[in-house]
Amino acid sequence: MIKTFLGLLGVPVTLLIFFALGSLLQGSRNHFSASKSVLGGFFLYYILFDLFCLPVMLHYRPLSLLTALWIPSCLLIALFALILRRKVLIGYLSDLKSRVSNSWVVCLWIFFIVLLQIAIVTAAYQFTFDAAYYVANATTSIATDSINIYDPYTGEWQDHFEFRYLFATYPINDAVICQFTGIHPLVWTKTTMSSVAIILANLVLFRIACCLFSVESQKNDSGADTEAADRYALIKSAVFLCFGGIINFFFITIFTSSAFLVTRSYEGKSLLGNVILPTIFLIYLKMAKQGMGRGHWLSLALVSLGSTAISNSSNMLVPAAVMIFCASLSLQYRKISPLIKGVLCTVPCLALMLAYVFYVRGAFVIHTYPG
Amino acid sequence: MQGITSEENGLGYIFLCLLRYSGTCFYLVWFAVLCIYYAVKGTLYEKRAFALPGLLLLLTVFNPFFPLILNRFFDVNSEYYRFIWIAPVIPLLAYAGTSFVTRDKYKGGRAVPIFFAVAFALMASGVFMHAAGNDNSKPLAENPFKVPNEVLEVSRIIHSASDSTFPKAICDLNMEMELRQYDSTILLSASREQYLGAIYGTAFDEQTRNENLLSDRLVHVMVLNTHFPKDEFVESMEGTQTEFFVVTKNSPINDYLVRDMGLKKVGETFTRNVLKYSLQNDDTFELPDYNDVWKEQGFPWSLLNH
């Protein structure tokens, strides 16, 4: 019970760190959004973590060093962000308080929908083959105080880094947190990160709903007040989340992203299918509605870069998704520039994909020892 | 996708993929129907949001030629289904359902039964995650670690029966997949690929076969109930430094291991026996020492050396 409680306590702490980091990416109080902040912070967090992890790993240094470097740095950056943005945050929180109190029933409904999903998923037992890699990688890293040097499946020492997992340091972050907190990786991944994944997936769906059912579209011909329109849009978003949740729990074969969300939520691939790709779709929806502003392209670049740290499969899927949606934009706006900008945004993914192709063909190997 | 390849199935590959991807769920059918609906009857934004990407997905991901071309450059046979994740199935279906429920003519209390009707229709179009017949999914985990209690028990038995900090074992496939998630100080003699190779008869290259000869024998004992002569069995156990066999109680290899090979039962759980082999040459596993490597590293890493 205590283990589960500690695991669940990690959820708001993780989201708060994402929120703090994401607040650095947002503009003024009028355009500030907690959900955008958490989502943006999620990608920024793993980009920063990659920057810390890769040098430590490639210099064969222990996991404990990475923990000693990352935890204080992360907390300092988060604290700095909160202090720097304190005026915007205080203003936003007071606005939020009044908005929530006006629509507390709907907000409670949304909270309940997400909580129910978390309860069903985190209470369940799921046997999946790939957990033997993801979770055992974290457990192995802690037991050996190393990073990606031992085979998670068998525990044998490996003479080279598996390139497929070199940049996707998402499981190593789990190891770092578990080493620091003492929480077992199984509790952290299958309770904390599962919950975080479900919250993030619902946040993206909520943002998509906000975009599709925006306030402007709710005003009727007689010009209904904005507050009522806002509340109606929120109700629609709640219904949207409800239906999205139902589909996630019922679209179950071993291949669907929904199955990954409810049975393998803590894996990088699950975040790819349920957070990263829907976020790309969200950015597309915004561009289709509001035009192709620089902010949207920067968001897309952030998502692309962050996705490389979460799952190796992102290197293939993110460019494919970006090109399909950029092609749509090209057709809509009758310009070639969206395709060019799409390619530029996905350069990190394309570079890693190319490097992986060379690796598989034996062009290079990165050994776990020098010389 | 496991078991189907673009080389064997050609233009039919994508259809087999979609069939396998969907299983008995109808959401992809709803997705296609709604894309067409919004292409014909949608507002300009709905056409842009859903119909246009739907059309482009039809020309790419759902195009029978696309996987054939892609597979020439990258081997995507086992992972092609992930491209289907690009399709915004959930946002489109949720949007359509929400738009239907919140139509002007359903304002007020009339929207509630419509909401439940749409929710029921969505449920009826799929398969619940805890549907009966799925042995690998249970609504309630036995412990906070979300692995069977037997995994914890096997870990305890092995450590209590071994003097080694990193004892090595070989288990049935399910235990193999879960044991190191809980306790990675227990090493395993064989990899997942070796197990699946034995089960599905996959042929590996000669170098791999030679490297894995000793551990492959143990996998064959465990998975295929192969009875090796004692000298070969001992050679494998000693060569891989395997101390423990974790075997299901109803497995036919129990007698072979205990009676013929001389393993000793040191513990049992609800469904498994833990059998110990006394290693004759105990080559204790030690973590490689990287201190000398670190000492040779220059600034700033040298600052971290003790």
XYZ file of C-alpha atoms in Angstrom:
677
model
C 0.000 0.000 0.000
C 2.832 2.370 0.939
C 4.645 1.490 -2.281
C 1.559 2.251 -4.341
C 1.024 5.499 -2.425
C 4.619 6.602 -3.052
C 4.203 5.704 -6.690
C 1.031 7.760 -6.974
C 2.721 10.666 -5.167
C 5.207 10.736 -8.011
C 2.436 11.656 -10.453
C 1.730 15.238 -9.308
C 5.449 15.845 -8.728
C 6.261 14.739 -12.281
C 3.460 16.820 -13.746
C 4.556 19.833 -11.709
C 8.078 19.556 -13.110
C 6.678 19.291 -16.638
C 4.477 22.301 -15.904
C 7.391 24.334 -14.582
C 9.607 23.562 -17.570
C 6.747 24.132 -20.002
C 6.032 27.540 -18.499
C 9.333 28.714 -19.986
C 7.963 28.001 -23.453
C 4.820 30.065 -23.158
C 4.033 33.685 -23.716
C 2.022 36.186 -21.752
C -0.709 35.557 -19.192
C -3.461 35.876 -21.807
C -2.074 33.018 -23.829
C -0.902 30.897 -20.895
C -2.396 27.427 -20.542
C -1.637 24.784 -17.932
C -2.285 21.924 -20.352
C 0.013 23.439 -22.994
C 2.591 23.995 -20.289
C 2.530 20.360 -19.132
C 2.689 19.024 -22.692
C 5.490 21.356 -23.738
C 7.331 20.665 -20.507
C 7.086 16.912 -21.110
C 9.028 17.191 -24.371
C 11.481 19.721 -22.988
C 12.165 17.524 -19.956
C 13.269 14.561 -22.064
C 15.330 16.748 -24.403
C 17.226 18.134 -21.422
C 17.567 14.688 -19.884
C 19.069 13.374 -23.122
C 21.641 16.174 -23.034
C 22.730 15.068 -19.564
C 22.490 11.319 -20.142
C 24.378 10.917 -23.397
C 27.764 12.285 -22.274
C 27.623 10.297 -19.020
C 26.695 7.099 -20.857
C 29.228 7.498 -23.660
C 31.977 8.056 -21.089
C 30.985 4.779 -19.360
C 30.224 6.609 -16.153
C 27.849 5.180 -13.528
C 24.151 5.808 -13.270
C 24.723 7.381 -9.852
C 26.717 10.166 -11.503
C 23.859 10.882 -13.883
C 21.468 10.914 -10.938
C 23.731 13.307 -9.028
C 23.907 15.616 -12.033
C 20.339 15.431 -13.281
C 18.187 15.604 -10.166
C 19.579 18.863 -8.740
C 19.802 20.415 -12.220
C 16.234 19.503 -13.044
C 14.922 20.793 -9.741
C 16.942 24.007 -10.115
C 15.674 24.604 -13.656
C 12.097 23.941 -12.544
C 12.460 26.276 -9.574
C 14.061 28.930 -11.749
C 11.181 28.616 -14.222
C 8.577 29.008 -11.506
C 10.336 32.077 -10.090
C 10.877 33.637 -13.507
C 7.253 33.150 -14.516
C 5.728 33.798 -11.101
C 3.711 36.846 -12.140
C 2.224 35.079 -15.154
C 1.513 31.986 -13.070
C -0.138 33.913 -10.231
C -2.338 35.764 -12.726
C -3.188 32.563 -14.539
C -4.037 30.707 -11.338
C -6.424 33.437 -10.227
C -8.124 33.354 -13.677
C -8.257 29.578 -13.510
C -9.832 29.664 -10.074
C -12.743 31.723 -11.320
C -13.141 29.622 -14.481
C -13.139 26.363 -12.544
C -15.604 27.664 -9.960
C -17.971 28.663 -12.780
C -17.802 25.196 -14.332
C -16.898 23.049 -11.344
C -19.326 20.272 -12.274
C -17.790 19.809 -15.724
C -14.274 20.074 -14.312
C -15.167 17.421 -11.761
C -16.548 15.253 -14.558
C -13.301 15.569 -16.548
C -11.282 14.800 -13.428
C -13.415 11.713 -12.801
C -13.037 10.454 -16.402
C -9.256 10.614 -16.166
C -9.152 9.210 -12.636
C -11.307 6.255 -13.677
C -8.949 5.460 -16.539
C -5.943 5.646 -14.218
C -7.652 3.433 -11.657
C -8.541 0.743 -14.204
C -5.085 0.691 -15.773
C -2.915 0.910 -12.659
C -4.933 -1.675 -10.743
C -4.603 -4.251 -13.504
C -1.999 -6.889 -14.215
C -0.735 -7.045 -17.792
C 1.850 -9.434 -19.154
C 3.738 -8.038 -22.127
C 6.997 -9.149 -23.668
C 8.476 -5.706 -24.135
C 8.178 -4.882 -20.437
C 11.017 -7.358 -20.045
C 13.168 -4.765 -21.780
C 11.820 -1.422 -20.560
C 11.395 -2.200 -16.897
C 14.335 -4.600 -16.645
C 16.533 -1.918 -18.223
C 15.747 0.380 -15.326
C 16.129 -2.419 -12.754
C 19.398 -3.564 -14.337
C 20.784 -0.035 -14.503
C 20.150 0.422 -10.785
C 21.502 -3.003 -9.783
C 24.722 -2.497 -11.773
C 24.956 1.291 -11.415
C 25.506 1.561 -15.143
C 23.748 2.858 -18.229
C 22.874 0.496 -21.105
C 25.963 -1.642 -20.555
C 24.177 -4.834 -19.466
C 21.555 -6.720 -21.435
C 18.244 -6.155 -19.638
C 16.966 -9.580 -20.742
C 19.810 -11.679 -19.367
C 22.069 -9.386 -17.341
C 25.086 -10.227 -19.477
C 27.650 -7.524 -20.169
C 27.332 -6.146 -23.697
C 30.402 -5.151 -25.667
C 28.540 -2.431 -27.578
C 25.664 -0.044 -27.034
C 22.488 -1.072 -28.799
C 22.087 1.934 -31.106
C 18.340 1.483 -31.243
C 18.121 2.504 -27.602
C 21.083 4.861 -27.422
C 19.213 8.134 -27.861
C 15.876 6.895 -26.549
C 16.888 7.416 -22.944
C 13.345 7.347 -21.582
C 13.884 4.111 -19.546
C 17.108 5.542 -18.141
C 15.156 8.451 -16.726
C 13.025 5.891 -14.896
C 16.218 4.370 -13.504
C 17.495 7.748 -12.353
C 14.271 8.625 -10.554
C 14.082 5.193 -8.945
C 17.695 5.335 -7.804
C 17.087 8.761 -6.287
C 13.765 8.013 -4.606
C 14.248 4.348 -3.750
C 10.966 3.486 -5.464
C 11.140 0.127 -7.257
C 11.137 0.472 -11.077
C 8.082 -1.774 -11.323
C 6.116 0.578 -9.074
C 7.455 3.675 -10.834
C 6.766 2.431 -14.361
C 3.513 0.544 -13.859
C 1.915 2.990 -11.440
C 3.512 6.421 -11.748
C 4.483 6.581 -15.399
C 1.329 4.709 -16.446
C -0.711 7.392 -14.704
C 1.383 10.168 -16.229
C 0.967 8.631 -19.701
C -2.807 8.459 -19.317
C -2.972 12.043 -18.071
C -0.816 13.253 -20.963
C -2.896 11.299 -23.504
C -6.049 12.870 -22.115
C -4.421 16.304 -22.058
C -3.693 16.027 -25.781
C -7.255 14.897 -26.460
C -8.488 17.824 -24.359
C -6.360 20.270 -26.354
C -7.678 18.733 -29.582
C -11.219 19.171 -28.299
C -10.488 22.787 -27.331
C -9.227 23.414 -30.843
C -12.173 21.701 -32.530
C -14.820 23.215 -30.254
C -13.221 26.610 -29.741
C -15.151 29.403 -28.021
C -15.522 31.490 -31.174
C -17.532 28.777 -32.849
C -20.019 28.593 -29.972
C -21.418 32.127 -30.157
C -24.841 32.043 -31.737
C -26.331 34.670 -33.999
C -27.655 36.775 -31.149
C -24.109 36.977 -29.635
C -24.245 34.845 -26.478
C -21.843 35.870 -23.759
C -18.355 34.406 -23.804
C -18.676 32.777 -20.387
C -21.638 30.635 -21.413
C -19.926 29.782 -24.692
C -16.775 28.875 -22.794
C -18.747 26.585 -20.479
C -20.494 24.914 -23.431
C -17.153 24.300 -25.136
C -15.892 22.767 -21.891
C -18.928 20.462 -21.766
C -18.212 19.384 -25.332
C -14.591 18.745 -24.376
C -15.740 16.587 -21.474
C -18.005 14.560 -23.768
C -15.108 14.298 -26.244
C -12.818 12.957 -23.511
C -15.461 10.506 -22.433
C -15.844 9.066 -25.923
C -12.071 9.086 -26.434
C -11.650 7.152 -23.193
C -14.239 4.574 -24.235
C -12.496 4.002 -27.549
C -9.137 3.654 -25.798
C -10.505 0.915 -23.554
C -12.331 -0.912 -26.328
C -10.051 -0.596 -29.367
C -7.973 -3.516 -28.179
C -5.858 -5.752 -30.359
C -2.134 -6.199 -29.725
C -1.366 -3.603 -32.429
C -3.499 -0.554 -31.634
C -2.196 2.555 -29.877
C -5.135 2.228 -27.484
C -3.961 -1.230 -26.451
C -0.535 0.208 -25.822
C -2.066 2.983 -23.699
C -4.085 0.703 -21.443
C -1.753 -2.310 -21.243
C 1.731 -0.890 -21.873
C 1.294 2.735 -20.834
C 4.775 3.111 -19.360
C 6.569 2.195 -22.602
C 8.030 4.766 -24.957
C 5.991 3.377 -27.852
C 2.790 4.020 -25.931
C 3.722 7.671 -25.504
C 4.535 7.783 -29.212
C 1.113 6.498 -30.249
C -0.953 8.340 -27.662
C 0.900 11.589 -26.952
C 3.457 12.380 -29.648
C 1.457 11.543 -32.774
C -1.775 13.130 -31.458
C 0.262 16.245 -30.523
C 1.463 16.459 -34.108
C -2.165 16.177 -35.222
C -3.074 18.912 -32.733
C -0.407 21.236 -34.145
C -1.769 20.486 -37.617
C -5.314 21.384 -36.518
C -4.068 24.687 -35.125
C -2.163 25.478 -38.307
C -5.196 24.608 -40.412
C -7.296 26.982 -38.303
C -4.957 29.809 -37.312
C -2.359 29.807 -40.059
C 1.219 28.557 -40.078
C 2.742 30.864 -37.504
C 6.327 30.522 -36.307
C 5.137 29.376 -32.890
C 3.499 26.303 -34.403
C 6.635 25.349 -36.314
C 8.724 25.756 -33.186
C 6.256 23.530 -31.321
C 6.575 20.934 -34.051
C 10.363 21.083 -33.859
C 10.191 20.673 -30.071
C 7.929 17.633 -30.412
C 10.177 16.073 -33.056
C 13.321 16.574 -30.991
C 11.701 15.376 -27.783
C 10.280 12.292 -29.490
C 13.789 11.008 -30.257
C 14.439 10.723 -26.529
C 11.241 8.795 -25.878
C 11.097 6.062 -28.476
C 13.292 4.875 -31.313
C 10.167 4.233 -33.378
C 9.613 8.011 -33.386
C 12.486 8.358 -35.831
C 10.358 6.675 -38.465
C 6.826 7.607 -37.485
C 7.248 11.281 -36.606
C 8.674 12.255 -40.025
C 5.944 10.203 -41.715
C 3.202 11.912 -39.688
C 4.709 15.371 -40.132
C 5.005 14.927 -43.906
C 1.410 13.710 -44.251
C 0.047 16.671 -42.278
C 2.416 19.154 -43.944
C 1.258 17.853 -47.329
C -2.297 18.637 -46.182
C -1.201 22.151 -45.271
C 0.539 22.535 -48.620
C -2.678 21.618 -50.400
C -4.747 23.911 -48.202
C -2.525 26.958 -48.476
C -1.222 26.128 -51.956
C 2.395 26.529 -50.896
C 5.421 24.259 -50.944
C 6.916 25.822 -47.797
C 5.049 23.599 -45.274
C 6.741 20.530 -46.747
C 10.174 22.150 -46.541
C 9.576 23.330 -42.984
C 8.238 19.904 -42.059
C 11.459 18.281 -43.232
C 13.504 20.817 -41.295
C 11.512 20.168 -38.123
C 12.138 16.442 -38.353
C 15.872 16.619 -39.077
C 16.782 15.022 -35.693
C 14.493 12.051 -36.394
C 15.748 11.671 -39.963
C 19.381 11.894 -38.891
C 18.919 9.186 -36.272
C 16.983 7.009 -38.682
C 19.783 7.284 -41.218
C 22.382 6.551 -38.553
C 20.401 3.476 -37.484
C 20.318 2.200 -41.070
C 24.115 2.515 -41.244
C 24.424 0.823 -37.835
C 22.281 -2.130 -38.890
C 24.425 -2.545 -42.012
C 27.518 -2.704 -39.834
C 28.990 0.676 -40.731
C 29.819 1.494 -37.133
C 29.555 0.256 -33.589
C 29.859 2.180 -30.326
C 31.593 -0.039 -27.808
C 30.936 -0.084 -24.084
C 34.645 0.257 -23.480
C 37.269 2.533 -25.040
C 39.636 1.531 -27.831
C 3.322 -7.486 -38.634
C 4.220 -10.812 -37.074
C 3.652 -13.665 -39.471
C 2.844 -11.631 -42.559
C 5.322 -10.013 -44.907
C 5.046 -7.734 -47.895
C 7.277 -10.100 -49.882
C 4.836 -12.984 -49.508
C 1.592 -11.048 -49.759
C 2.386 -8.257 -52.214
C -0.470 -5.812 -52.677
C -2.592 -7.829 -50.251
C -0.213 -7.048 -47.390
C -1.933 -3.808 -46.350
C -5.353 -5.498 -46.252
C -4.055 -8.310 -44.071
C -2.386 -5.694 -41.878
C -5.610 -3.762 -41.461
C -7.582 -6.911 -40.738
C -5.134 -8.008 -38.111
C -4.821 -4.495 -36.709
C -8.564 -4.118 -36.271
C -9.295 -7.638 -35.096
C -13.004 -7.670 -34.277
C -13.147 -3.873 -33.706
C -14.990 -1.617 -36.137
C -13.311 1.692 -35.385
C -11.302 1.814 -38.606
C -14.507 1.259 -40.562
C -16.120 4.147 -38.652
C -13.023 6.220 -39.383
C -13.286 5.592 -43.122
C -17.031 6.283 -43.179
C -16.666 9.516 -41.199
C -13.784 10.724 -43.390
C -16.049 10.313 -46.408
C -18.945 11.949 -44.555
C -16.917 15.018 -43.621
C -15.416 15.176 -47.118
C -18.933 15.465 -48.536
C -20.954 17.192 -45.848
C -18.415 18.752 -43.492
C -17.635 22.410 -42.961
C -14.473 23.772 -44.554
C -12.555 23.245 -41.302
C -13.871 19.703 -40.860
C -12.777 18.885 -44.415
C -9.318 20.266 -43.652
C -9.120 18.626 -40.244
C -10.205 15.125 -41.167
C -11.019 14.529 -44.822
C -7.805 15.897 -46.286
C -5.458 13.962 -43.951
C -7.707 10.943 -44.510
C -7.211 11.240 -48.243
C -3.452 11.597 -47.847
C -3.369 8.588 -45.539
C -5.238 6.630 -48.205
C -2.544 7.603 -50.702
C 0.288 6.683 -48.336
C -0.153 4.516 -45.249
C -3.253 2.720 -46.546
C -1.936 2.510 -50.104
C -1.126 -1.104 -51.093
C 2.044 0.025 -52.882
C 3.410 2.048 -49.974
C 4.608 -0.827 -47.735
C 6.149 -2.577 -50.739
C 8.180 0.514 -51.632
C 9.084 1.268 -48.008
C 10.216 -2.296 -47.404
C 12.801 -1.980 -50.155
C 14.661 0.530 -47.989
C 13.734 -0.427 -44.441
C 12.498 -3.743 -43.097
C 9.127 -2.602 -41.788
C 7.259 -5.897 -42.018
C 7.014 -6.400 -38.265
C 6.372 -2.732 -37.459
C 4.198 -1.444 -40.316
C 1.135 -1.407 -38.078
C 2.610 1.573 -36.221
C 2.063 3.744 -39.297
C -1.649 3.226 -38.793
C -1.246 5.133 -35.510
C -0.839 8.313 -37.564
C -4.533 8.165 -38.511
C -6.498 10.343 -36.056
C -9.065 7.639 -35.379
C -9.885 8.567 -31.787
C -10.134 12.344 -32.323
C -12.366 11.854 -35.364
C -14.716 9.353 -33.747
C -14.858 11.345 -30.505
C -15.505 14.545 -32.466
C -18.282 12.953 -34.513
C -19.895 11.479 -31.393
C -19.661 14.774 -29.512
C -21.046 16.779 -32.436
C -23.965 14.363 -32.699
C -24.772 14.460 -28.976
C -24.512 18.235 -28.682
C -26.633 19.102 -31.707
C -29.104 21.890 -31.101
C -32.116 19.577 -31.262
C -30.697 17.519 -28.361
C -30.150 20.422 -25.994
C -31.047 19.934 -22.359
C -32.153 16.605 -20.939
C -32.657 14.984 -24.358
C -28.897 14.872 -24.869
C -28.393 12.416 -21.986
C -29.985 9.299 -23.561
C -28.331 10.189 -26.859
C -25.000 10.382 -25.048
C -25.492 6.910 -23.591
C -26.632 5.557 -26.943
C -23.462 6.829 -28.642
C -21.319 5.538 -25.763
C -22.939 2.130 -26.062
C -22.438 2.122 -29.838
C -18.750 2.856 -29.330
C -18.424 0.078 -26.771
C -20.241 -2.360 -29.029
C -17.784 -1.540 -31.836
C -14.810 -2.853 -29.876
C -13.469 -5.359 -27.371
C -12.921 -4.394 -23.728
C -9.353 -4.653 -22.437
C -10.292 -7.274 -19.842
C -12.374 -9.347 -22.258
C -12.704 -12.987 -21.277
C -10.111 -15.312 -22.689
C -7.167 -12.992 -22.287
C -4.991 -14.828 -19.758
C -2.319 -12.166 -19.794
C -4.650 -9.487 -18.504
C -6.295 -9.399 -15.095
C -8.357 -6.582 -13.597
C -6.486 -6.727 -10.292
C -2.762 -7.156 -9.816
C -1.612 -9.319 -6.918
C 0.866 -6.798 -5.515
C 2.154 -3.228 -6.048
C 4.854 -4.550 -8.397
C 2.181 -5.797 -10.820
C 3.869 -9.126 -11.346
C 2.534 -12.437 -10.024
C 3.388 -13.159 -6.383
C 5.245 -16.205 -7.664
C 7.892 -13.943 -9.198
C 8.670 -12.473 -5.788
C 8.676 -15.929 -4.258
C 11.006 -17.394 -6.903
C 13.409 -14.495 -6.369
C 13.426 -15.122 -2.625
C 13.993 -18.869 -3.036
C 16.863 -18.419 -5.477
C 18.690 -15.898 -3.308
C 18.225 -17.945 -0.164
C 19.576 -21.072 -1.903
C 22.564 -19.417 -3.590
C 25.768 -17.962 -2.191
C 26.257 -15.837 -5.251
C 25.286 -12.168 -5.433
C 24.299 -12.708 -9.058
C 22.906 -16.255 -9.326
C 21.965 -17.477 -12.776
C 18.768 -19.291 -13.645
C 16.764 -20.552 -16.551
C 12.988 -20.418 -16.333
C 9.878 -20.999 -18.374
C 9.193 -18.144 -20.797
C 6.674 -16.213 -18.697
C 8.908 -16.251 -15.628
C 11.903 -15.307 -17.807
C 10.060 -12.218 -19.026
C 9.055 -11.049 -15.561
C 11.789 -12.151 -13.151
C 14.384 -9.543 -14.089
C 11.808 -6.770 -14.032
C 11.521 -7.423 -10.310
C 15.035 -8.620 -9.495
C 17.822 -7.999 -11.992
C 20.478 -9.467 -9.694
C 19.268 -12.832 -10.991
C 20.931 -13.458 -14.346
C 19.273 -15.538 -17.035
C 20.993 -18.113 -19.197
C 19.113 -17.427 -22.401
C 17.670 -14.453 -24.226
C 14.139 -13.920 -25.421
C 15.264 -14.538 -29.019
C 16.594 -17.977 -28.078
C 13.285 -18.913 -26.499
C 11.255 -17.699 -29.447
C 13.716 -19.358 -31.803
C 13.174 -22.684 -30.057
C 9.389 -22.275 -29.995
C 9.035 -21.170 -33.616
C 11.983 -23.072 -35.044
C 13.701 -19.906 -36.250
C 17.014 -20.491 -37.945
C 19.905 -18.345 -36.743
C 23.205 -17.777 -38.529
C 26.039 -20.181 -37.826
C 28.012 -17.769 -35.673
C 25.024 -17.155 -33.420
C 24.300 -20.878 -33.193
C 27.885 -21.595 -32.161
C 27.931 -18.804 -29.585
C 24.664 -19.953 -28.061
C 25.254 -23.702 -28.261
C 25.462 -24.276 -24.522
C 22.521 -22.069 -23.544
C 20.453 -23.313 -26.487
C 20.638 -26.811 -25.049
C 19.117 -25.571 -21.814
C 16.400 -23.738 -23.725
C 15.612 -26.924 -25.611
C 15.339 -28.809 -22.323
C 13.003 -26.175 -20.941
C 10.860 -25.485 -23.997
C 11.013 -28.675 -26.070
C 11.499 -31.290 -23.334
C 14.685 -32.474 -25.014
C 16.650 -34.975 -22.930
C 20.371 -34.513 -23.451
C 22.954 -36.994 -22.205
C 24.340 -36.039 -18.818
C 27.746 -34.940 -20.065
C 26.191 -32.490 -22.531
C 23.770 -31.222 -19.905
C 26.565 -30.713 -17.385
C 28.707 -29.043 -20.038
C 25.896 -26.550 -20.656
C 25.223 -25.912 -16.986
C 28.920 -25.411 -16.200
C 29.636 -23.470 -19.367
C 26.799 -21.022 -18.752
C 27.237 -21.093 -14.941
C 23.537 -21.818 -14.555
C 22.583 -22.746 -11.008
C 18.805 -22.932 -11.094
C 16.004 -24.337 -13.174
C 12.602 -22.802 -12.484
C 10.109 -25.256 -13.905
C 6.341 -25.455 -13.873
C 5.131 -28.326 -11.712
C 3.283 -30.043 -14.539
C 6.275 -29.889 -16.878
C 7.539 -33.327 -17.985
C 11.164 -32.233 -17.493
C 10.875 -32.326 -13.696
C 11.678 -36.028 -13.557
C 14.497 -35.696 -16.073
C 16.130 -32.889 -14.130
C 15.773 -34.363 -10.663
C 16.096 -38.087 -11.289
C 18.479 -38.176 -14.255
C 20.500 -34.964 -13.972
C 20.679 -34.862 -10.193
C 19.212 -31.422 -9.561
C 17.849 -30.808 -6.090
C 14.517 -29.187 -5.326
C 15.203 -26.190 -3.063
C 11.790 -24.603 -3.068
C 8.412 -24.424 -4.682
C 5.686 -21.896 -5.339
C 2.052 -22.462 -6.247
C 2.817 -23.585 -9.811
C 6.595 -23.945 -10.012
C 9.518 -25.939 -8.665
C 12.906 -24.329 -8.120
C 15.658 -26.879 -8.787
C 19.299 -26.276 -7.964
C 22.369 -27.576 -9.739
C 25.599 -27.596 -7.717
C 28.183 -25.933 -9.884
C 31.502 -27.744 -9.864
C 33.520 -24.782 -11.109
C 32.000 -21.699 -9.592
C 33.158 -18.794 -11.762
C 31.499 -16.003 -9.814
C 29.983 -13.250 -11.932
C 31.508 -9.864 -11.194
C 30.657 -6.458 -12.566
C 33.499 -5.193 -14.764
C 35.556 -2.461 -13.107
C 35.671 0.725 -15.153
C 37.955 2.629 -12.752
C 40.988 2.272 -15.004
C 38.932 3.505 -17.937
C 37.819 6.542 -15.963
C 41.378 7.341 -14.871
C 42.411 7.657 -18.492
C 39.693 10.137 -19.327
C 40.737 13.744 -19.638
C 39.204 16.976 -18.336
C 36.485 17.510 -17.179
C 35.768 13.831 -16.462
C 39.071 13.532 -14.632
C 37.668 15.869 -11.983
C 35.214 13.158 -11.015
C 37.831 10.493 -10.363
C 38.586 9.661 -6.729
